[in-house]
């Protein structure tokens, strides 16, 4: 059970980090009026730590879901047999 939880934590951390790097925008577009727009660009250190924070949160959620799955759903499946 520990191996499964550790693998789940590591894999969800890596996958979520890469997905956030790909799909998370570093620049925000703000419309001043109809003709003018302004872009706010997040600095790289702040962008990196923001992505890392979200990845850690998703990793913790993934480990909790895997633990609950192993603890309750798998036990119920084996009890039916």
N, CA, C and O atoms as a printed pandas DataFrame, in Angstrom:
     atom_number atom_name residue_name chain_id  residue_number  x_coord  y_coord  z_coord
0              1         N          UNK        A               1    0.819   -1.186    0.000
1              2        CA          UNK        A               1    0.000    0.000    0.000
2              3         C          UNK        A               1    0.870    1.260    0.000
3              4         O          UNK        A               1    0.522    2.249   -0.646
4              5         N          UNK        A               2    1.989    1.235    0.713
5              6        CA          UNK        A               2    2.854    2.412    0.762
6              7         C          UNK        A               2    3.455    2.714   -0.601
7              8         O          UNK        A               2    3.576    3.876   -0.987
8              9         N          UNK        A               3    3.835    1.660   -1.339
9             10        CA          UNK        A               3    4.407    1.873   -2.668
10            11         C          UNK        A               3    3.410    2.557   -3.591
11            12         O          UNK        A               3    3.766    3.452   -4.358
12            13         N          UNK        A               4    2.163    2.126   -3.508
13            14        CA          UNK        A               4    1.134    2.711   -4.365
14            15         C          UNK        A               4    0.926    4.184   -4.023
15            16         O          UNK        A               4    0.780    5.015   -4.920
16            17         N          UNK        A               5    0.911    4.510   -2.741
17            18        CA          UNK        A               5    0.704    5.903   -2.333
18            19         C          UNK        A               5    1.885    6.784   -2.733
19            20         O          UNK        A               5    1.694    7.918   -3.171
20            21         N          UNK        A               6    3.105    6.267   -2.583
21            22        CA          UNK        A               6    4.288    7.049   -2.963
22            23         C          UNK        A               6    4.321    7.264   -4.472
23            24         O          UNK        A               6    4.595    8.371   -4.937
24            25         N          UNK        A               7    4.044    6.211   -5.234
25            26        CA          UNK        A               7    4.022    6.350   -6.690
26            27         C          UNK        A               7    2.933    7.320   -7.129
27            28         O          UNK        A               7    3.145    8.131   -8.030
28            29         N          UNK        A               8    1.778    7.239   -6.498
29            30        CA          UNK        A               8    0.694    8.166   -6.825
30            31         C          UNK        A               8    1.115    9.603   -6.548
31            32         O          UNK        A               8    0.866   10.492   -7.362
32            33         N          UNK        A               9    1.749    9.834   -5.409
33            34        CA          UNK        A               9    2.199   11.181   -5.069
34            35         C          UNK        A               9    3.226   11.721   -6.040
35            36         O          UNK        A               9    3.131   12.868   -6.478
36            37         N          UNK        A              10    4.212   10.898   -6.382
37            38        CA          UNK        A              10    5.277   11.348   -7.284
38            39         C          UNK        A              10    4.733   11.577   -8.691
39            40         O          UNK        A              10    5.017   12.605   -9.306
40            41         N          UNK        A              11    3.959   10.634   -9.198
41            42        CA          UNK        A              11    3.446   10.758  -10.560
42            43         C          UNK        A              11    2.463   11.915  -10.702
43            44         O          UNK        A              11    2.502   12.629  -11.704
44            45         N          UNK        A              12    1.590   12.114   -9.731
45            46        CA          UNK        A              12    0.667   13.244   -9.835
46            47         C          UNK        A              12    1.401   14.576   -9.713
47            48         O          UNK        A              12    0.999   15.559  -10.336
48            49         N          UNK        A              13    2.470   14.623   -8.921
49            50        CA          UNK        A              13    3.263   15.849   -8.820
50            51         C          UNK        A              13    3.918   16.174  -10.157
51            52         O          UNK        A              13    3.856   17.313  -10.620
52            53         N          UNK        A              14    4.542   15.186  -10.774
53            54        CA          UNK        A              14    5.241   15.410  -12.042
54            55         C          UNK        A              14    4.262   15.750  -13.160
55            56         O          UNK        A              14    4.464   16.716  -13.896
56            57         N          UNK        A              15    3.206   14.956  -13.284
57            58        CA          UNK        A              15    2.250   15.179  -14.374
58            59         C          UNK        A              15    1.533   16.514  -14.215
59            60         O          UNK        A              15    1.375   17.248  -15.190
60            61         N          UNK        A              16    1.101   16.838  -13.009
61            62        CA          UNK        A              16    0.408   18.114  -12.818
62            63         C          UNK        A              16    1.348   19.294  -13.043
63            64         O          UNK        A              16    0.924   20.327  -13.561
64            65         N          UNK        A              17    2.617   19.156  -12.661
65            66        CA          UNK        A              17    3.582   20.232  -12.896
66            67         C          UNK        A              17    3.748   20.484  -14.391
67            68         O          UNK        A              17    3.715   21.630  -14.837
68            69         N          UNK        A              18    3.927   19.407  -15.167
69            70        CA          UNK        A              18    4.096   19.574  -16.608
70            71         C          UNK        A              18    2.831   20.119  -17.273
71            72         O          UNK        A              18    2.915   20.938  -18.188
72            73         N          UNK        A              19    1.669   19.671  -16.821
73            74        CA          UNK        A              19    0.426   20.183  -17.398
74            75         C          UNK        A              19    0.223   21.658  -17.066
75            76         O          UNK        A              19   -0.260   22.420  -17.904
76            77         N          UNK        A              20    0.588   22.067  -15.852
77            78        CA          UNK        A              20    0.486   23.485  -15.510
78            79         C          UNK        A              20    1.474   24.316  -16.313
79            80         O          UNK        A              20    1.147   25.434  -16.713
80            81         N          UNK        A              21    2.675   23.800  -16.560
81            82        CA          UNK        A              21    3.648   24.539  -17.367
82            83         C          UNK        A              21    3.104   24.734  -18.778
83            84         O          UNK        A              21    3.294   25.790  -19.381
84            85         N          UNK        A              22    2.430   23.716  -19.299
85            86        CA          UNK        A              22    1.911   23.806  -20.661
86            87         C          UNK        A              22    0.687   24.719  -20.740
87            88         O          UNK        A              22    0.609   25.557  -21.638
88            89         N          UNK        A              23   -0.260   24.576  -19.827
89            90        CA          UNK        A              23   -1.553   25.237  -19.974
90            91         C          UNK        A              23   -1.763   26.476  -19.108
91            92         O          UNK        A              23   -2.736   27.199  -19.321
92            93         N          UNK        A              24   -0.900   26.744  -18.151
93            94        CA          UNK        A              24   -1.067   27.897  -17.263
94            95         C          UNK        A              24   -0.442   29.119  -17.928
95            96         O          UNK        A              24    0.728   29.089  -18.308
96            97         N          UNK        A              25   -1.209   30.180  -18.068
97            98        CA          UNK        A              25   -0.705   31.367  -18.754
98            99         C          UNK        A              25    0.084   32.244  -17.796
99           100         O          UNK        A              25   -0.290   32.442  -16.640
100          101         N          UNK        A              26    1.181   32.758  -18.313
101          102        CA          UNK        A              26    2.039   33.619  -17.518
102          103         C          UNK        A              26    1.624   35.085  -17.637
103          104         O          UNK        A              26    1.968   35.907  -16.787
104          105         N          UNK        A              27    0.904   35.394  -18.669
105          106        CA          UNK        A              27    0.487   36.778  -18.878
106          107         C          UNK        A              27   -1.031   36.895  -18.773
107          108         O          UNK        A              27   -1.775   36.021  -19.219
108          109         N          UNK        A              28   -1.464   37.990  -18.175
109          110        CA          UNK        A              28   -2.890   38.263  -18.013
110          111         C          UNK        A              28   -3.246   39.473  -18.866
111          112         O          UNK        A              28   -2.545   40.486  -18.863
112          113         N          UNK        A              29   -4.322   39.349  -19.578
113          114        CA          UNK        A              29   -4.763   40.431  -20.447
114          115         C          UNK        A              29   -5.844   41.240  -19.743
115          116         O          UNK        A              29   -6.863   40.696  -19.315
116          117         N          UNK        A              30   -5.612   42.541  -19.628
117          118        CA          UNK        A              30   -6.589   43.431  -19.003
118          119         C          UNK        A              30   -7.017   44.474  -20.028
119          120         O          UNK        A              30   -6.183   45.147  -20.634
120          121         N          UNK        A              31   -8.316   44.597  -20.211
121          122        CA          UNK        A              31   -8.838   45.543  -21.186
122          123         C          UNK        A              31   -9.079   46.886  -20.506
123          124         O          UNK        A              31   -9.870   46.986  -19.569
124          125         N          UNK        A              32   -8.390   47.912  -20.987
125          126        CA          UNK        A              32   -8.530   49.250  -20.418
126          127         C          UNK        A              32   -9.792   49.918  -20.978
127          128         O          UNK        A              32  -10.637   50.396  -20.222
128          129         N          UNK        A              33   -9.906   49.943  -22.268
129          130        CA          UNK        A              33  -11.139   50.365  -22.930
130          131         C          UNK        A              33  -11.274   49.536  -24.204
131          132         O          UNK        A              33  -10.577   48.534  -24.362
132          133         N          UNK        A              34  -12.148   49.934  -25.104
133          134        CA          UNK        A              34  -12.404   49.100  -26.276
134          135         C          UNK        A              34  -11.200   48.993  -27.203
135          136         O          UNK        A              34  -11.051   47.991  -27.903
136          137         N          UNK        A              35  -10.358   49.987  -27.221
137          138        CA          UNK        A              35   -9.248   50.006  -28.168
138          139         C          UNK        A              35   -7.912   49.614  -27.551
139          140         O          UNK        A              35   -6.980   49.272  -28.280
140          141         N          UNK        A              36   -7.800   49.654  -26.255
141          142        CA          UNK        A              36   -6.502   49.417  -25.625
142          143         C          UNK        A              36   -6.578   48.242  -24.651
143          144         O          UNK        A              36   -7.534   48.100  -23.889
144          145         N          UNK        A              37   -5.558   47.422  -24.702
145          146        CA          UNK        A              37   -5.424   46.325  -23.739
146          147         C          UNK        A              37   -4.045   46.400  -23.106
147          148         O          UNK        A              37   -3.081   46.862  -23.716
148          149         N          UNK        A              38   -3.980   45.938  -21.877
149          150        CA          UNK        A              38   -2.714   45.947  -21.155
150          151         C          UNK        A              38   -2.411   44.523  -20.709
151          152         O          UNK        A              38   -3.313   43.792  -20.299
152          153         N          UNK        A              39   -1.149   44.130  -20.786
153          154        CA          UNK        A              39   -0.734   42.795  -20.384
154          155         C          UNK        A              39    0.089   42.870  -19.106
155          156         O          UNK        A              39    1.012   43.676  -18.987
156          157         N          UNK        A              40   -0.261   42.023  -18.162
157          158        CA          UNK        A              40    0.510   41.914  -16.923
158          159         C          UNK        A              40    1.235   40.571  -16.957
159          160         O          UNK        A              40    0.598   39.518  -16.997
160          161         N          UNK        A              41    2.547   40.609  -16.942
161          162        CA          UNK        A              41    3.347   39.387  -17.039
162          163         C          UNK        A              41    3.885   39.043  -15.655
163          164         O          UNK        A              41    4.497   39.875  -14.986
164          165         N          UNK        A              42    3.645   37.797  -15.237
165          166        CA          UNK        A              42    4.117   37.317  -13.943
166          167         C          UNK        A              42    5.602   36.973  -14.054
167          168         O          UNK        A              42    5.986   36.283  -14.999
168          169         N          UNK        A              43    6.446   37.423  -13.134
169          170        CA          UNK        A              43    7.870   37.066  -13.176
170          171         C          UNK        A              43    8.066   35.553  -13.022
171          172         O          UNK        A              43    7.251   34.866  -12.407
172          173         N          UNK        A              44    9.168   35.050  -13.596
173          174        CA          UNK        A              44    9.414   33.607  -13.586
174          175         C          UNK        A              44    9.460   32.977  -12.191
175          176         O          UNK        A              44    8.860   31.919  -12.001
176          177         N          UNK        A              45   10.148   33.576  -11.202
177          178        CA          UNK        A              45   10.145   32.926   -9.875
178          179         C          UNK        A              45    8.743   32.806   -9.275
179          180         O          UNK        A              45    8.390   31.770   -8.710
180          181         N          UNK        A              46    7.957   33.858   -9.400
181          182        CA          UNK        A              46    6.592   33.816   -8.875
182          183         C          UNK        A              46    5.743   32.814   -9.660
183          184         O          UNK        A              46    4.931   32.097   -9.075
184          185         N          UNK        A              47    5.926   32.763  -10.970
185          186        CA          UNK        A              47    5.209   31.815  -11.825
186          187         C          UNK        A              47    5.577   30.379  -11.463
187          188         O          UNK        A              47    4.702   29.518  -11.373
188          189         N          UNK        A              48    6.870   30.119  -11.255
189          190        CA          UNK        A              48    7.329   28.774  -10.905
190          191         C          UNK        A              48    6.749   28.328   -9.564
191          192         O          UNK        A              48    6.248   27.209   -9.452
192          193         N          UNK        A              49    6.809   29.184   -8.554
193          194        CA          UNK        A              49    6.301   28.797   -7.238
194          195         C          UNK        A              49    4.782   28.664   -7.226
195          196         O          UNK        A              49    4.238   27.864   -6.465
196          197         N          UNK        A              50    4.101   29.427   -8.050
197          198        CA          UNK        A              50    2.653   29.291   -8.160
198          199         C          UNK        A              50    2.301   27.933   -8.773
199          200         O          UNK        A              50    1.402   27.247   -8.287
200          201         N          UNK        A              51    2.998   27.549   -9.826
201          202        CA          UNK        A              51    2.776   26.243  -10.451
202          203         C          UNK        A              51    3.154   25.127   -9.489
203          204         O          UNK        A              51    2.433   24.135   -9.381
204          205         N          UNK        A              52    4.266   25.275   -8.795
205          206        CA          UNK        A              52    4.707   24.244   -7.850
206          207         C          UNK        A              52    3.699   24.078   -6.713
207          208         O          UNK        A              52    3.414   22.955   -6.296
208          209         N          UNK        A              53    3.161   25.184   -6.212
209          210        CA          UNK        A              53    2.167   25.120   -5.137
210          211         C          UNK        A              53    0.916   24.375   -5.582
211          212         O          UNK        A              53    0.408   23.518   -4.859
212          213         N          UNK        A              54    0.422   24.701   -6.767
213          214        CA          UNK        A              54   -0.761   24.005   -7.279
214          215         C          UNK        A              54   -0.473   22.527   -7.519
215          216         O          UNK        A              54   -1.338   21.685   -7.277
216          217         N          UNK        A              55    0.721   22.201   -7.987
217          218        CA          UNK        A              55    1.078   20.799   -8.222
218          219         C          UNK        A              55    1.134   20.016   -6.919
219          220         O          UNK        A              55    0.694   18.867   -6.871
220          221         N          UNK        A              56    1.664   20.616   -5.869
221          222        CA          UNK        A              56    1.717   19.943   -4.566
222          223         C          UNK        A              56    0.306   19.723   -4.025
223          224         O          UNK        A              56    0.020   18.667   -3.459
224          225         N          UNK        A              57   -0.568   20.699   -4.191
225          226        CA          UNK        A              57   -1.953   20.541   -3.728
226          227         C          UNK        A              57   -2.636   19.401   -4.472
227          228         O          UNK        A              57   -3.318   18.583   -3.855
228          229         N          UNK        A              58   -2.461   19.337   -5.784
229          230        CA          UNK        A              58   -3.066   18.255   -6.566
230          231         C          UNK        A              58   -2.455   16.918   -6.190
231          232         O          UNK        A              58   -3.159   15.908   -6.159
232          233         N          UNK        A              59   -1.166   16.889   -5.904
233          234        CA          UNK        A              59   -0.510   15.647   -5.491
234          235         C          UNK        A              59   -1.062   15.149   -4.161
235          236         O          UNK        A              59   -1.297   13.951   -4.001
236          237         N          UNK        A              60   -1.270   16.041   -3.217
237          238        CA          UNK        A              60   -1.840   15.647   -1.921
238          239         C          UNK        A              60   -3.262   15.131   -2.102
239          240         O          UNK        A              60   -3.645   14.137   -1.485
240          241         N          UNK        A              61   -4.042   15.798   -2.941
241          242        CA          UNK        A              61   -5.402   15.323   -3.214
242          243         C          UNK        A              61   -5.366   13.945   -3.861
243          244         O          UNK        A              61   -6.180   13.083   -3.528
244          245         N          UNK        A              62   -4.430   13.728   -4.783
245          246        CA          UNK        A              62   -4.301   12.420   -5.427
246          247         C          UNK        A              62   -3.943   11.319   -4.450
247          248         O          UNK        A              62   -4.472   10.212   -4.547
248          249         N          UNK        A              63   -3.051   11.603   -3.509
249          250        CA          UNK        A              63   -2.672   10.601   -2.504
250          251         C          UNK        A              63   -3.852   10.294   -1.589
251          252         O          UNK        A              63   -4.079    9.135   -1.241
252          253         N          UNK        A              64   -4.600   11.312   -1.198
253          254        CA          UNK        A              64   -5.770   11.086   -0.339
254          255         C          UNK        A              64   -6.816   10.247   -1.066
255          256         O          UNK        A              64   -7.392    9.333   -0.476
256          257         N          UNK        A              65   -7.066   10.546   -2.338
257          258        CA          UNK        A              65   -8.032    9.766   -3.117
258          259         C          UNK        A              65   -7.554    8.329   -3.273
259          260         O          UNK        A              65   -8.352    7.400   -3.150
260          261         N          UNK        A              66   -6.269    8.129   -3.541
261          262        CA          UNK        A              66   -5.734    6.768   -3.668
262          263         C          UNK        A              66   -5.836    6.021   -2.344
263          264         O          UNK        A              66   -6.161    4.834   -2.327
264          265         N          UNK        A              67   -5.562    6.705   -1.237
265          266        CA          UNK        A              67   -5.673    6.062    0.072
266          267         C          UNK        A              67   -7.110    5.642    0.357
267          268         O          UNK        A              67   -7.359    4.527    0.816
268          269         N          UNK        A              68   -8.052    6.538    0.082
269          270        CA          UNK        A              68   -9.460    6.207    0.315
270          271         C          UNK        A              68   -9.920    5.073   -0.592
271          272         O          UNK        A              68  -10.702    4.217   -0.178
272          273         N          UNK        A              69   -9.438    5.069   -1.820
273          274        CA          UNK        A              69   -9.786    3.988   -2.742
274          275         C          UNK        A              69   -9.259    2.651   -2.237
275          276         O          UNK        A              69   -9.983    1.655   -2.227
276          277         N          UNK        A              70   -8.013    2.633   -1.824
277          278        CA          UNK        A              70   -7.412    1.391   -1.322
278          279         C          UNK        A              70   -8.091    0.964   -0.029
279          280         O          UNK        A              70   -8.368   -0.219    0.170
280          281         N          UNK        A              71   -8.355    1.904    0.832
281          282        CA          UNK        A              71   -8.888    1.598    2.158
282          283         C          UNK        A              71  -10.321    1.074    2.113
283          284         O          UNK        A              71  -10.642    0.095    2.788
284          285         N          UNK        A              72  -11.179    1.710    1.330
285          286        CA          UNK        A              72  -12.601    1.378    1.382
286          287         C          UNK        A              72  -13.097    0.588    0.171
287          288         O          UNK        A              72  -13.717   -0.462    0.340
288          289         N          UNK        A              73  -12.843    1.059   -1.016
289          290        CA          UNK        A              73  -13.413    0.405   -2.189
290          291         C          UNK        A              73  -12.769   -0.940   -2.479
291          292         O          UNK        A              73  -13.467   -1.885   -2.845
292          293         N          UNK        A              74  -11.471   -1.049   -2.327
293          294        CA          UNK        A              74  -10.801   -2.312   -2.584
294          295         C          UNK        A              74  -11.193   -3.350   -1.537
295          296         O          UNK        A              74  -11.372   -4.521   -1.871
296          297         N          UNK        A              75  -11.327   -2.944   -0.286
297          298        CA          UNK        A              75  -11.734   -3.876    0.767
298          299         C          UNK        A              75  -13.151   -4.386    0.521
299          300         O          UNK        A              75  -13.426   -5.567    0.737
300          301         N          UNK        A              76  -14.053   -3.514    0.074
301          302        CA          UNK        A              76  -15.414   -3.948   -0.216
302          303         C          UNK        A              76  -15.442   -4.924   -1.388
303          304         O          UNK        A              76  -16.242   -5.859   -1.396
304          305         N          UNK        A              77  -14.575   -4.712   -2.378
305          306        CA          UNK        A              77  -14.531   -5.607   -3.533
306          307         C          UNK        A              77  -14.079   -7.002   -3.120
307          308         O          UNK        A              77  -14.641   -7.996   -3.581
308          309         N          UNK        A              78  -13.078   -7.085   -2.263
309          310        CA          UNK        A              78  -12.576   -8.396   -1.838
310          311         C          UNK        A              78  -13.523   -9.089   -0.867
311          312         O          UNK        A              78  -13.514  -10.317   -0.781
312          313         N          UNK        A              79  -14.338   -8.338   -0.135
313          314        CA          UNK        A              79  -15.295   -8.952    0.787
314          315         C          UNK        A              79  -16.435   -9.634    0.043
315          316         O          UNK        A              79  -17.004  -10.600    0.551
316          317         N          UNK        A              80  -16.781   -9.155   -1.150
317          318        CA          UNK        A              80  -17.886   -9.729   -1.908
318          319         C          UNK        A              80  -17.549  -11.112   -2.458
319          320         O          UNK        A              80  -18.452  -11.922   -2.668
320          321         N          UNK        A              81  -16.308  -11.389   -2.690
321          322        CA          UNK        A              81  -15.919  -12.671   -3.293
322          323         C          UNK        A              81  -15.985  -13.811   -2.345
323          324         O          UNK        A              81  -15.685  -14.944   -2.720
